[in-house]
């Protein structure tokens, strides 16, 4: 589901969604599987902002998937080489972080504050944007 919502390329997001849909259909053992398949469909994932700002917060609202999505935003997307991805990640984090307030205060914000002092410019700007949004 991380790839479904956060991959940079539309074709990869759509392929990941199709794979998830196939697994839900064949195995049926995914929590909220049908609900996810209907929300994270071909058209919803066609737009990167829609995937980050609508589909991802929906998935984060499901407790089973929230930790991995928030951790991916913090560890991977806040440091991404593409500035537009870092900005979308910050906005997505702002929509998902309130769903896990303790984790946000105890883990996310301290990590972002530490990275805000990094010598790596993309890491520093990503951390500042995400901290400001959250």
PDB file of N, CA, C and O in Angstrom, residues 15-56:
ATOM      1  N   UNK A  15      -0.088  -0.205 -10.990  1.00  0.00           N
ATOM      2  CA  UNK A  15       0.272  -1.631 -10.984  1.00  0.00           C
ATOM      3  C   UNK A  15       0.220  -2.187  -9.564  1.00  0.00           C
ATOM      4  O   UNK A  15      -0.247  -3.319  -9.352  1.00  0.00           O
ATOM      5  N   UNK A  16       0.697  -1.422  -8.595  1.00  0.00           N
ATOM      6  CA  UNK A  16       0.644  -1.873  -7.205  1.00  0.00           C
ATOM      7  C   UNK A  16      -0.801  -2.025  -6.743  1.00  0.00           C
ATOM      8  O   UNK A  16      -1.137  -2.966  -6.022  1.00  0.00           O
ATOM      9  N   UNK A  17      -1.653  -1.110  -7.169  1.00  0.00           N
ATOM     10  CA  UNK A  17      -3.066  -1.203  -6.826  1.00  0.00           C
ATOM     11  C   UNK A  17      -3.697  -2.444  -7.444  1.00  0.00           C
ATOM     12  O   UNK A  17      -4.484  -3.150  -6.797  1.00  0.00           O
ATOM     13  N   UNK A  18      -3.340  -2.744  -8.694  1.00  0.00           N
ATOM     14  CA  UNK A  18      -3.874  -3.939  -9.352  1.00  0.00           C
ATOM     15  C   UNK A  18      -3.399  -5.208  -8.637  1.00  0.00           C
ATOM     16  O   UNK A  18      -4.170  -6.159  -8.470  1.00  0.00           O
ATOM     17  N   UNK A  19      -2.143  -5.212  -8.208  1.00  0.00           N
ATOM     18  CA  UNK A  19      -1.623  -6.368  -7.472  1.00  0.00           C
ATOM     19  C   UNK A  19      -2.348  -6.530  -6.140  1.00  0.00           C
ATOM     20  O   UNK A  19      -2.684  -7.656  -5.741  1.00  0.00           O
ATOM     21  N   UNK A  20      -2.579  -5.414  -5.443  1.00  0.00           N
ATOM     22  CA  UNK A  20      -3.303  -5.482  -4.176  1.00  0.00           C
ATOM     23  C   UNK A  20      -4.724  -5.992  -4.419  1.00  0.00           C
ATOM     24  O   UNK A  20      -5.217  -6.856  -3.682  1.00  0.00           O
ATOM     25  N   UNK A  21      -5.361  -5.475  -5.460  1.00  0.00           N
ATOM     26  CA  UNK A  21      -6.721  -5.905  -5.790  1.00  0.00           C
ATOM     27  C   UNK A  21      -6.759  -7.408  -6.087  1.00  0.00           C
ATOM     28  O   UNK A  21      -7.667  -8.112  -5.641  1.00  0.00           O
ATOM     29  N   UNK A  22      -5.774  -7.882  -6.818  1.00  0.00           N
ATOM     30  CA  UNK A  22      -5.692  -9.311  -7.127  1.00  0.00           C
ATOM     31  C   UNK A  22      -5.562 -10.137  -5.849  1.00  0.00           C
ATOM     32  O   UNK A  22      -6.226 -11.162  -5.684  1.00  0.00           O
ATOM     33  N   UNK A  23      -4.733  -9.701  -4.930  1.00  0.00           N
ATOM     34  CA  UNK A  23      -4.561 -10.422  -3.662  1.00  0.00           C
ATOM     35  C   UNK A  23      -5.829 -10.400  -2.825  1.00  0.00           C
ATOM     36  O   UNK A  23      -6.178 -11.400  -2.196  1.00  0.00           O
ATOM     37  N   UNK A  24      -6.492  -9.261  -2.796  1.00  0.00           N
ATOM     38  CA  UNK A  24      -7.747  -9.183  -2.041  1.00  0.00           C
ATOM     39  C   UNK A  24      -8.770 -10.140  -2.640  1.00  0.00           C
ATOM     40  O   UNK A  24      -9.460 -10.864  -1.918  1.00  0.00           O
ATOM     41  N   UNK A  25      -8.841 -10.164  -3.960  1.00  0.00           N
ATOM     42  CA  UNK A  25      -9.806 -11.039  -4.619  1.00  0.00           C
ATOM     43  C   UNK A  25      -9.510 -12.509  -4.437  1.00  0.00           C
ATOM     44  O   UNK A  25     -10.423 -13.325  -4.255  1.00  0.00           O
ATOM     45  N   UNK A  26      -8.241 -12.871  -4.480  1.00  0.00           N
ATOM     46  CA  UNK A  26      -7.880 -14.293  -4.389  1.00  0.00           C
ATOM     47  C   UNK A  26      -7.832 -14.794  -2.948  1.00  0.00           C
ATOM     48  O   UNK A  26      -8.227 -15.913  -2.664  1.00  0.00           O
ATOM     49  N   UNK A  27      -7.283 -13.983  -2.049  1.00  0.00           N
ATOM     50  CA  UNK A  27      -7.073 -14.456  -0.694  1.00  0.00           C
ATOM     51  C   UNK A  27      -8.072 -13.887   0.299  1.00  0.00           C
ATOM     52  O   UNK A  27      -8.397 -14.537   1.286  1.00  0.00           O
ATOM     53  N   UNK A  28      -8.489 -12.666   0.083  1.00  0.00           N
ATOM     54  CA  UNK A  28      -9.517 -12.071   0.929  1.00  0.00           C
ATOM     55  C   UNK A  28      -9.149 -11.890   2.387  1.00  0.00           C
ATOM     56  O   UNK A  28     -10.016 -11.683   3.219  1.00  0.00           O
ATOM     57  N   UNK A  29      -7.869 -11.958   2.709  1.00  0.00           N
ATOM     58  CA  UNK A  29      -7.479 -11.889   4.114  1.00  0.00           C
ATOM     59  C   UNK A  29      -6.873 -10.542   4.506  1.00  0.00           C
ATOM     60  O   UNK A  29      -6.173 -10.454   5.502  1.00  0.00           O
ATOM     61  N   UNK A  30      -7.136  -9.514   3.738  1.00  0.00           N
ATOM     62  CA  UNK A  30      -6.613  -8.187   4.041  1.00  0.00           C
ATOM     63  C   UNK A  30      -7.681  -7.374   4.762  1.00  0.00           C
ATOM     64  O   UNK A  30      -8.805  -7.257   4.268  1.00  0.00           O
ATOM     65  N   UNK A  31      -7.346  -6.802   5.899  1.00  0.00           N
ATOM     66  CA  UNK A  31      -8.318  -5.964   6.598  1.00  0.00           C
ATOM     67  C   UNK A  31      -8.760  -4.796   5.707  1.00  0.00           C
ATOM     68  O   UNK A  31      -7.920  -4.128   5.102  1.00  0.00           O
ATOM     69  N   UNK A  32     -10.051  -4.591   5.604  1.00  0.00           N
ATOM     70  CA  UNK A  32     -10.636  -3.496   4.830  1.00  0.00           C
ATOM     71  C   UNK A  32     -10.291  -3.591   3.340  1.00  0.00           C
ATOM     72  O   UNK A  32     -10.281  -2.589   2.636  1.00  0.00           O
ATOM     73  N   UNK A  33     -10.018  -4.797   2.863  1.00  0.00           N
ATOM     74  CA  UNK A  33      -9.547  -4.980   1.494  1.00  0.00           C
ATOM     75  C   UNK A  33     -10.460  -4.400   0.429  1.00  0.00           C
ATOM     76  O   UNK A  33     -10.015  -3.653  -0.441  1.00  0.00           O
ATOM     77  N   UNK A  34     -11.740  -4.722   0.468  1.00  0.00           N
ATOM     78  CA  UNK A  34     -12.674  -4.239  -0.553  1.00  0.00           C
ATOM     79  C   UNK A  34     -12.800  -2.721  -0.481  1.00  0.00           C
ATOM     80  O   UNK A  34     -12.828  -2.043  -1.507  1.00  0.00           O
ATOM     81  N   UNK A  35     -12.856  -2.206   0.721  1.00  0.00           N
ATOM     82  CA  UNK A  35     -12.957  -0.754   0.913  1.00  0.00           C
ATOM     83  C   UNK A  35     -11.727  -0.042   0.327  1.00  0.00           C
ATOM     84  O   UNK A  35     -11.849   0.992  -0.322  1.00  0.00           O
ATOM     85  N   UNK A  36     -10.560  -0.614   0.521  1.00  0.00           N
ATOM     86  CA  UNK A  36      -9.328  -0.030  -0.020  1.00  0.00           C
ATOM     87  C   UNK A  36      -9.334  -0.100  -1.532  1.00  0.00           C
ATOM     88  O   UNK A  36      -8.982   0.885  -2.212  1.00  0.00           O
ATOM     89  N   UNK A  37      -9.738  -1.228  -2.079  1.00  0.00           N
ATOM     90  CA  UNK A  37      -9.756  -1.399  -3.533  1.00  0.00           C
ATOM     91  C   UNK A  37     -10.680  -0.379  -4.181  1.00  0.00           C
ATOM     92  O   UNK A  37     -10.358   0.178  -5.246  1.00  0.00           O
ATOM     93  N   UNK A  38     -11.798  -0.091  -3.554  1.00  0.00           N
ATOM     94  CA  UNK A  38     -12.723   0.881  -4.152  1.00  0.00           C
ATOM     95  C   UNK A  38     -12.212   2.317  -4.034  1.00  0.00           C
ATOM     96  O   UNK A  38     -12.476   3.138  -4.909  1.00  0.00           O
ATOM     97  N   UNK A  39     -11.458   2.615  -2.990  1.00  0.00           N
ATOM     98  CA  UNK A  39     -10.935   3.977  -2.823  1.00  0.00           C
ATOM     99  C   UNK A  39      -9.640   4.211  -3.587  1.00  0.00           C
ATOM    100  O   UNK A  39      -9.365   5.320  -4.041  1.00  0.00           O
ATOM    101  N   UNK A  40      -8.803   3.186  -3.688  1.00  0.00           N
ATOM    102  CA  UNK A  40      -7.507   3.309  -4.358  1.00  0.00           C
ATOM    103  C   UNK A  40      -7.598   2.668  -5.743  1.00  0.00           C
ATOM    104  O   UNK A  40      -6.852   1.757  -6.080  1.00  0.00           O
ATOM    105  N   UNK A  41      -8.506   3.165  -6.548  1.00  0.00           N
ATOM    106  CA  UNK A  41      -8.706   2.577  -7.868  1.00  0.00           C
ATOM    107  C   UNK A  41      -7.835   3.255  -8.927  1.00  0.00           C
ATOM    108  O   UNK A  41      -7.067   4.171  -8.633  1.00  0.00           O
ATOM    109  N   UNK A  42      -7.973   2.799 -10.147  1.00  0.00           N
ATOM    110  CA  UNK A  42      -7.170   3.267 -11.284  1.00  0.00           C
ATOM    111  C   UNK A  42      -7.213   4.784 -11.420  1.00  0.00           C
ATOM    112  O   UNK A  42      -6.187   5.433 -11.615  1.00  0.00           O
ATOM    113  N   UNK A  43      -8.386   5.365 -11.315  1.00  0.00           N
ATOM    114  CA  UNK A  43      -8.545   6.802 -11.527  1.00  0.00           C
ATOM    115  C   UNK A  43      -8.074   7.618 -10.326  1.00  0.00           C
ATOM    116  O   UNK A  43      -7.497   8.687 -10.485  1.00  0.00           O
ATOM    117  N   UNK A  44      -8.307   7.123  -9.126  1.00  0.00           N
ATOM    118  CA  UNK A  44      -7.882   7.852  -7.926  1.00  0.00           C
ATOM    119  C   UNK A  44      -6.367   7.974  -7.859  1.00  0.00           C
ATOM    120  O   UNK A  44      -5.838   8.957  -7.332  1.00  0.00           O
ATOM    121  N   UNK A  45      -5.661   6.990  -8.406  1.00  0.00           N
ATOM    122  CA  UNK A  45      -4.202   6.996  -8.344  1.00  0.00           C
ATOM    123  C   UNK A  45      -3.561   7.664  -9.549  1.00  0.00           C
ATOM    124  O   UNK A  45      -2.350   7.802  -9.616  1.00  0.00           O
ATOM    125  N   UNK A  46      -4.375   8.101 -10.499  1.00  0.00           N
ATOM    126  CA  UNK A  46      -3.854   8.738 -11.708  1.00  0.00           C
ATOM    127  C   UNK A  46      -3.196  10.078 -11.449  1.00  0.00           C
ATOM    128  O   UNK A  46      -2.349  10.522 -12.216  1.00  0.00           O
ATOM    129  N   UNK A  47      -3.557  10.719 -10.393  1.00  0.00           N
ATOM    130  CA  UNK A  47      -2.993  12.016 -10.026  1.00  0.00           C
ATOM    131  C   UNK A  47      -2.157  11.837  -8.757  1.00  0.00           C
ATOM    132  O   UNK A  47      -2.658  11.326  -7.748  1.00  0.00           O
ATOM    133  N   UNK A  48      -0.898  12.261  -8.827  1.00  0.00           N
ATOM    134  CA  UNK A  48      -0.028  12.133  -7.647  1.00  0.00           C
ATOM    135  C   UNK A  48      -0.599  12.907  -6.458  1.00  0.00           C
ATOM    136  O   UNK A  48      -0.650  12.373  -5.344  1.00  0.00           O
ATOM    137  N   UNK A  49      -1.027  14.175  -6.633  1.00  0.00           N
ATOM    138  CA  UNK A  49      -1.613  14.870  -5.477  1.00  0.00           C
ATOM    139  C   UNK A  49      -2.830  14.147  -4.898  1.00  0.00           C
ATOM    140  O   UNK A  49      -2.992  14.097  -3.681  1.00  0.00           O
ATOM    141  N   UNK A  50      -3.653  13.570  -5.748  1.00  0.00           N
ATOM    142  CA  UNK A  50      -4.815  12.839  -5.247  1.00  0.00           C
ATOM    143  C   UNK A  50      -4.382  11.605  -4.452  1.00  0.00           C
ATOM    144  O   UNK A  50      -4.939  11.303  -3.397  1.00  0.00           O
ATOM    145  N   UNK A  51      -3.374  10.901  -4.941  1.00  0.00           N
ATOM    146  CA  UNK A  51      -2.880   9.717  -4.235  1.00  0.00           C
ATOM    147  C   UNK A  51      -2.324  10.092  -2.867  1.00  0.00           C
ATOM    148  O   UNK A  51      -2.587   9.413  -1.871  1.00  0.00           O
ATOM    149  N   UNK A  52      -1.565  11.177  -2.808  1.00  0.00           N
ATOM    150  CA  UNK A  52      -0.951  11.605  -1.549  1.00  0.00           C
ATOM    151  C   UNK A  52      -1.957  12.240  -0.594  1.00  0.00           C
ATOM    152  O   UNK A  52      -1.880  12.027   0.617  1.00  0.00           O
ATOM    153  N   UNK A  53      -2.849  13.056  -1.125  1.00  0.00           N
ATOM    154  CA  UNK A  53      -3.679  13.900  -0.264  1.00  0.00           C
ATOM    155  C   UNK A  53      -5.091  13.382  -0.021  1.00  0.00           C
ATOM    156  O   UNK A  53      -5.788  13.898   0.845  1.00  0.00           O
ATOM    157  N   UNK A  54      -5.514  12.372  -0.787  1.00  0.00           N
ATOM    158  CA  UNK A  54      -6.834  11.796  -0.550  1.00  0.00           C
ATOM    159  C   UNK A  54      -6.770  10.312  -0.212  1.00  0.00           C
ATOM    160  O   UNK A  54      -7.347   9.864   0.771  1.00  0.00           O
ATOM    161  N   UNK A  55      -6.052   9.560  -1.056  1.00  0.00           N
ATOM    162  CA  UNK A  55      -5.997   8.113  -0.833  1.00  0.00           C
ATOM    163  C   UNK A  55      -5.154   7.788   0.402  1.00  0.00           C
ATOM    164  O   UNK A  55      -5.566   6.990   1.249  1.00  0.00           O
ATOM    165  N   UNK A  56      -3.978   8.393   0.523  1.00  0.00           N
ATOM    166  CA  UNK A  56      -3.096   8.101   1.665  1.00  0.00           C
ATOM    167  C   UNK A  56      -3.750   8.430   3.014  1.00  0.00           C
ATOM    168  O   UNK A  56      -3.689   7.608   3.934  1.00  0.00           O
TER     169      UNK A  56
END
